[in-house]
């Protein structure tokens, strides 16, 4: 799949999250904030656009949303649970 501009921007934001989370990891979890606009771009690509998972960075083992929908939950290949918040 050749990702469109929206998905490419989401991948860019995800790569930034993946580069940053090791600096804020405690006890196997990390909290990373994106601007509300950037968070929305990532959420769209992950959950609303039917983007195949193989398009996203290989460092992401799995992804989902919190029960209240306020966080994107990424599991990195090293087992770290990354809470991505809009803030």
PDB file of C-alpha atoms in Angstrom:
ATOM      1  CA  UNK A   1       0.000   0.000   0.000  1.00  0.00           C
ATOM      2  CA  UNK A   2       1.238   3.456  -0.856  1.00  0.00           C
ATOM      3  CA  UNK A   3       0.122   5.534   2.119  1.00  0.00           C
ATOM      4  CA  UNK A   4      -1.446   8.904   1.446  1.00  0.00           C
ATOM      5  CA  UNK A   5      -0.308  12.146   3.038  1.00  0.00           C
ATOM      6  CA  UNK A   6      -2.497  11.697   6.149  1.00  0.00           C
ATOM      7  CA  UNK A   7      -1.053   8.241   6.853  1.00  0.00           C
ATOM      8  CA  UNK A   8       2.494   9.415   6.109  1.00  0.00           C
ATOM      9  CA  UNK A   9       2.071  12.178   8.678  1.00  0.00           C
ATOM     10  CA  UNK A  10       0.739   9.661  11.211  1.00  0.00           C
ATOM     11  CA  UNK A  11       3.798   7.466  10.616  1.00  0.00           C
ATOM     12  CA  UNK A  12       6.006  10.514  11.159  1.00  0.00           C
ATOM     13  CA  UNK A  13       4.296  11.193  14.515  1.00  0.00           C
ATOM     14  CA  UNK A  14       4.579   7.528  15.513  1.00  0.00           C
ATOM     15  CA  UNK A  15       8.299   7.556  14.739  1.00  0.00           C
ATOM     16  CA  UNK A  16       8.705  10.587  17.014  1.00  0.00           C
ATOM     17  CA  UNK A  17       6.818   8.791  19.799  1.00  0.00           C
ATOM     18  CA  UNK A  18       9.015   5.715  19.324  1.00  0.00           C
ATOM     19  CA  UNK A  19      12.180   7.824  19.467  1.00  0.00           C
ATOM     20  CA  UNK A  20      11.054   9.600  22.655  1.00  0.00           C
ATOM     21  CA  UNK A  21       9.443   6.926  24.835  1.00  0.00           C
ATOM     22  CA  UNK A  22      12.708   5.341  26.080  1.00  0.00           C
ATOM     23  CA  UNK A  23      13.503   8.605  27.871  1.00  0.00           C
ATOM     24  CA  UNK A  24      10.269   8.555  29.886  1.00  0.00           C
ATOM     25  CA  UNK A  25       9.796   4.828  30.516  1.00  0.00           C
ATOM     26  CA  UNK A  26       9.251   3.753  34.118  1.00  0.00           C
ATOM     27  CA  UNK A  27       8.256   0.267  35.183  1.00  0.00           C
ATOM     28  CA  UNK A  28       7.659  -0.910  31.627  1.00  0.00           C
ATOM     29  CA  UNK A  29       5.294   1.942  30.720  1.00  0.00           C
ATOM     30  CA  UNK A  30       5.696   5.358  29.160  1.00  0.00           C
ATOM     31  CA  UNK A  31       3.386   8.333  28.687  1.00  0.00           C
ATOM     32  CA  UNK A  32       3.933  10.504  25.633  1.00  0.00           C
ATOM     33  CA  UNK A  33       1.778  13.481  24.631  1.00  0.00           C
ATOM     34  CA  UNK A  34       1.076  14.764  21.142  1.00  0.00           C
ATOM     35  CA  UNK A  35      -0.791  17.925  20.253  1.00  0.00           C
ATOM     36  CA  UNK A  36      -4.530  17.261  19.932  1.00  0.00           C
ATOM     37  CA  UNK A  37      -4.251  17.700  16.163  1.00  0.00           C
ATOM     38  CA  UNK A  38      -1.337  15.277  15.829  1.00  0.00           C
ATOM     39  CA  UNK A  39      -3.055  12.776  18.134  1.00  0.00           C
ATOM     40  CA  UNK A  40      -6.114  12.929  15.879  1.00  0.00           C
ATOM     41  CA  UNK A  41      -4.024  12.246  12.775  1.00  0.00           C
ATOM     42  CA  UNK A  42      -2.513   9.161  14.413  1.00  0.00           C
ATOM     43  CA  UNK A  43      -5.898   7.953  15.688  1.00  0.00           C
ATOM     44  CA  UNK A  44      -7.443   8.370  12.242  1.00  0.00           C
ATOM     45  CA  UNK A  45      -4.703   6.342  10.586  1.00  0.00           C
ATOM     46  CA  UNK A  46      -4.723   3.598  13.212  1.00  0.00           C
ATOM     47  CA  UNK A  47      -8.459   3.203  13.779  1.00  0.00           C
ATOM     48  CA  UNK A  48     -10.590   4.955  11.148  1.00  0.00           C
ATOM     49  CA  UNK A  49      -8.937   4.657   7.760  1.00  0.00           C
ATOM     50  CA  UNK A  50      -8.512   0.907   7.391  1.00  0.00           C
ATOM     51  CA  UNK A  51      -4.747   1.280   7.170  1.00  0.00           C
ATOM     52  CA  UNK A  52      -3.058  -2.136   7.190  1.00  0.00           C
ATOM     53  CA  UNK A  53      -0.819  -2.675  10.248  1.00  0.00           C
ATOM     54  CA  UNK A  54       2.244  -3.452   8.128  1.00  0.00           C
ATOM     55  CA  UNK A  55       2.363   0.210   7.046  1.00  0.00           C
ATOM     56  CA  UNK A  56       3.179   1.330  10.596  1.00  0.00           C
ATOM     57  CA  UNK A  57       6.696   1.240  12.083  1.00  0.00           C
ATOM     58  CA  UNK A  58       8.076  -2.237  12.763  1.00  0.00           C
ATOM     59  CA  UNK A  59       8.923  -1.226  16.338  1.00  0.00           C
ATOM     60  CA  UNK A  60       5.204  -1.380  17.197  1.00  0.00           C
ATOM     61  CA  UNK A  61       4.175  -4.900  18.242  1.00  0.00           C
ATOM     62  CA  UNK A  62       0.497  -4.011  18.716  1.00  0.00           C
ATOM     63  CA  UNK A  63      -1.818  -1.064  19.192  1.00  0.00           C
ATOM     64  CA  UNK A  64      -5.267  -0.216  20.513  1.00  0.00           C
ATOM     65  CA  UNK A  65      -7.229   2.383  22.430  1.00  0.00           C
ATOM     66  CA  UNK A  66      -7.986   2.810  26.095  1.00  0.00           C
ATOM     67  CA  UNK A  67     -11.528   1.929  27.146  1.00  0.00           C
ATOM     68  CA  UNK A  68     -12.510   5.600  27.283  1.00  0.00           C
ATOM     69  CA  UNK A  69     -10.890   6.327  23.893  1.00  0.00           C
ATOM     70  CA  UNK A  70      -8.658   9.045  25.312  1.00  0.00           C
ATOM     71  CA  UNK A  71      -5.350   7.228  24.850  1.00  0.00           C
ATOM     72  CA  UNK A  72      -3.716   5.349  22.036  1.00  0.00           C
ATOM     73  CA  UNK A  73      -1.972   2.330  23.504  1.00  0.00           C
ATOM     74  CA  UNK A  74       1.111   1.116  21.693  1.00  0.00           C
ATOM     75  CA  UNK A  75       3.112  -1.929  22.695  1.00  0.00           C
ATOM     76  CA  UNK A  76       6.700  -1.630  21.564  1.00  0.00           C
ATOM     77  CA  UNK A  77       8.705  -4.685  20.548  1.00  0.00           C
ATOM     78  CA  UNK A  78      10.616  -4.439  23.827  1.00  0.00           C
ATOM     79  CA  UNK A  79       7.333  -4.918  25.736  1.00  0.00           C
ATOM     80  CA  UNK A  80       6.922  -1.302  26.839  1.00  0.00           C
ATOM     81  CA  UNK A  81       3.324  -0.092  26.949  1.00  0.00           C
ATOM     82  CA  UNK A  82       3.223   3.446  25.558  1.00  0.00           C
ATOM     83  CA  UNK A  83       0.245   5.635  26.467  1.00  0.00           C
ATOM     84  CA  UNK A  84      -0.114   8.305  23.784  1.00  0.00           C
ATOM     85  CA  UNK A  85      -2.243  11.185  25.021  1.00  0.00           C
ATOM     86  CA  UNK A  86      -3.542  14.367  23.469  1.00  0.00           C
ATOM     87  CA  UNK A  87      -2.080  17.232  25.396  1.00  0.00           C
TER      88      UNK A  87
END
